[in-house]
Short mmCIF file of C-alpha atoms in Angstrom, two decimals:
data_model
loop_
_atom_site.label_atom_id
_atom_site.label_comp_id
_atom_site.label_asym_id
_atom_site.label_seq_id
_atom_site.Cartn_x
_atom_site.Cartn_y
_atom_site.Cartn_z
CA MET A 3 -28.11 -15.09 -9.33
CA ILE A 4 -27.35 -14.32 -13.02
CA VAL A 5 -29.47 -15.98 -15.85
CA HIS A 6 -28.05 -16.22 -18.93
CA THR A 7 -30.28 -17.43 -21.84
CA LEU A 8 -30.19 -18.33 -25.70
CA ARG A 9 -32.60 -19.00 -28.11
CA PHE A 10 -31.43 -20.56 -31.40
CA ALA A 11 -31.33 -21.66 -34.95
CA PHE A 12 -29.17 -24.33 -36.91
CA LYS A 13 -28.41 -23.28 -40.83
CA ASP A 14 -30.30 -25.30 -43.61
CA GLY A 15 -28.50 -28.66 -44.31
CA THR A 16 -27.38 -28.76 -41.22
CA SER A 17 -26.65 -32.84 -40.44
CA GLU A 18 -28.40 -34.41 -37.22
CA GLU A 19 -24.76 -35.21 -36.62
CA GLN A 20 -23.62 -32.04 -36.12
CA LYS A 21 -26.03 -30.73 -34.29
CA ALA A 22 -25.56 -33.60 -32.03
CA HIS A 23 -22.38 -32.34 -31.28
CA VAL A 24 -22.98 -27.78 -31.25
CA LEU A 25 -25.61 -29.32 -28.81
CA ALA A 26 -22.63 -31.58 -26.66
CA LEU A 27 -20.47 -29.05 -27.62
CA MET A 28 -22.83 -26.29 -25.55
CA ARG A 29 -23.89 -28.45 -22.71
CA ARG A 30 -19.57 -29.02 -22.31
CA THR A 31 -19.69 -26.30 -22.19
CA ALA A 32 -22.39 -25.06 -19.09
CA ALA A 33 -20.26 -28.23 -17.24
CA ILE A 34 -17.99 -25.70 -16.12
CA GLU A 35 -17.41 -24.95 -12.84
CA SER A 36 -17.87 -21.09 -12.85
CA VAL A 37 -22.16 -22.56 -14.00
CA SER A 38 -24.70 -23.33 -10.90
CA PHE A 39 -27.63 -24.96 -13.65
CA ALA A 40 -27.83 -24.87 -17.45
CA THR A 41 -29.80 -26.93 -19.56
CA VAL A 42 -29.50 -26.97 -23.49
CA GLY A 43 -32.38 -28.56 -25.62
CA GLN A 44 -35.86 -27.15 -27.76
CA SER A 45 -37.08 -24.44 -27.40
CA LEU A 46 -40.65 -23.56 -26.37
CA SER A 47 -41.06 -20.83 -27.31
CA ASP A 48 -42.80 -18.83 -29.92
CA PRO A 49 -42.10 -21.30 -33.30
CA ALA A 50 -43.33 -18.61 -35.72
CA GLU A 51 -40.32 -17.08 -34.82
CA GLY A 52 -38.08 -19.59 -36.10
CA PHE A 53 -35.53 -20.77 -32.69
CA THR A 54 -35.73 -24.53 -32.88
CA HIS A 55 -33.27 -24.85 -29.01
CA ALA A 56 -32.58 -22.76 -26.78
CA TYR A 57 -29.28 -22.61 -24.02
CA CYS A 58 -29.87 -21.68 -20.77
CA VAL A 59 -27.19 -21.13 -17.43
CA GLY A 60 -27.51 -19.31 -14.31
CA ILE A 61 -24.08 -18.05 -12.99
CA GLU A 62 -24.23 -17.47 -9.25
CA ASP A 63 -22.64 -13.32 -9.37
CA LEU A 64 -20.38 -10.90 -11.42
CA ALA A 65 -17.60 -12.69 -10.90
CA ALA A 66 -18.28 -16.31 -12.26
CA LEU A 67 -20.09 -14.76 -14.98
CA GLU A 68 -15.92 -12.97 -15.80
CA ARG A 69 -14.63 -16.32 -15.14
CA TYR A 70 -17.61 -18.32 -17.57
CA MET A 71 -16.62 -16.08 -20.56
CA HIS A 72 -13.24 -16.17 -20.38
CA ASP A 73 -13.21 -20.12 -19.62
CA PRO A 74 -11.15 -22.14 -21.90
CA VAL A 75 -13.91 -24.37 -21.71
CA HIS A 76 -16.29 -21.65 -23.50
CA LEU A 77 -13.26 -20.27 -25.73
CA ALA A 78 -12.57 -23.50 -27.58
CA GLY A 79 -16.47 -24.37 -28.53
CA ASP A 80 -17.36 -21.02 -29.67
CA PRO A 81 -15.76 -21.70 -32.77
CA GLU A 82 -17.85 -24.69 -33.13
CA ILE A 83 -20.11 -24.01 -32.85
CA LEU A 84 -20.89 -20.39 -34.56
CA PRO A 85 -20.75 -21.89 -38.11
CA HIS A 86 -23.39 -23.58 -37.80
CA LEU A 87 -25.82 -21.37 -36.69
CA ASP A 88 -28.45 -19.27 -38.62
CA ARG A 89 -29.76 -17.34 -36.73
CA LEU A 90 -29.22 -16.06 -32.27
CA ALA A 91 -31.07 -14.39 -30.08
CA ILE A 92 -30.13 -13.23 -26.31
CA GLY A 93 -32.14 -13.28 -23.70
CA PRO A 94 -34.13 -12.31 -21.84
CA ASP A 95 -31.68 -12.42 -19.58
CA LEU A 96 -32.63 -11.77 -15.76
CA SER A 97 -31.60 -11.66 -12.16
CA ASP A 98 -32.39 -12.05 -8.53
CA ASP A 99 -29.50 -9.33 -8.22
CA MET A 100 -31.83 -5.85 -7.96
CA ASN A 101 -28.84 -3.62 -8.85
CA PRO A 102 -30.05 -1.33 -11.21
CA GLU A 103 -26.16 -1.16 -13.16
CA LEU A 104 -26.32 -4.76 -13.82
CA ALA A 105 -27.24 -4.51 -17.47
CA ALA A 106 -24.84 -1.64 -18.32
CA GLU A 107 -22.09 -4.00 -15.67
CA LEU A 108 -23.17 -7.18 -17.98
CA MET A 109 -22.58 -5.11 -20.94
CA ALA A 110 -19.30 -4.22 -19.20
CA LEU A 111 -17.60 -7.12 -19.83
CA HIS A 112 -19.19 -8.64 -22.50
CA GLU A 113 -17.10 -5.70 -23.93
CA LYS A 114 -14.14 -6.20 -22.94
CA LYS A 115 -14.71 -10.15 -24.53
CA ALA A 116 -15.13 -8.34 -27.64
CA THR A 117 -12.00 -5.88 -27.13
CA MET A 118 -10.19 -9.32 -26.08
CA TYR A 119 -11.67 -11.97 -28.09
CA PRO A 120 -12.49 -9.60 -31.96
CA GLU A 121 -12.69 -12.85 -33.82
CA TRP A 122 -15.28 -14.47 -31.46
CA ALA A 123 -17.07 -11.34 -31.87
CA ALA A 124 -16.92 -11.06 -35.58
CA GLN A 125 -18.59 -14.43 -35.52
CA VAL A 126 -21.55 -13.45 -33.04
CA GLU A 127 -22.48 -10.12 -33.99
CA PRO A 128 -24.12 -11.14 -37.44
CA LEU A 129 -26.04 -13.98 -36.07
CA LEU A 130 -28.21 -12.30 -33.09
CA ASP A 131 -30.93 -11.56 -34.52
CA ILE A 132 -32.08 -7.94 -33.68
CA ARG A 133 -36.19 -7.88 -33.78
CA VAL A 134 -36.36 -10.18 -30.23
CA ALA A 135 -33.09 -9.41 -28.45
CA THR A 136 -33.23 -8.13 -25.69
CA PRO A 137 -31.43 -4.51 -24.24
CA GLY A 138 -27.56 -4.98 -23.75
CA ALA A 139 -28.26 -8.48 -26.65
CA SER A 140 -24.70 -9.49 -27.87
CA ARG A 141 -23.32 -11.07 -24.84
CA SER A 142 -22.46 -14.60 -25.24
#
């Protein structure tokens, strides 16, 4: 199982209605067939870090992760979600798979997606909060 987490904050001026729409889109993505379990809601991390919300999905394996990353629902949601975010922290991700190459394999999947969808990569990269993100943090 691969557990992928995001912590994020909305841009100043984002209305409650817009926030609710973004969270609904995230829940829609979290409900696709390749996701085993998910939660979307408030972040319980240190408020001083500035993250107000979180997204977490459990994905069975690398094959399911690749399906998740390229699922049409996921691809359609991100362009509507990302413009409302101010900051994004990826991880810490975790897994019960003890393969020492797993992090590199995850990064390779991210790099493949970024190459296939450069517009997506250009939207995600400026949001990343490198201070709190984990190595290989450019995955979404």
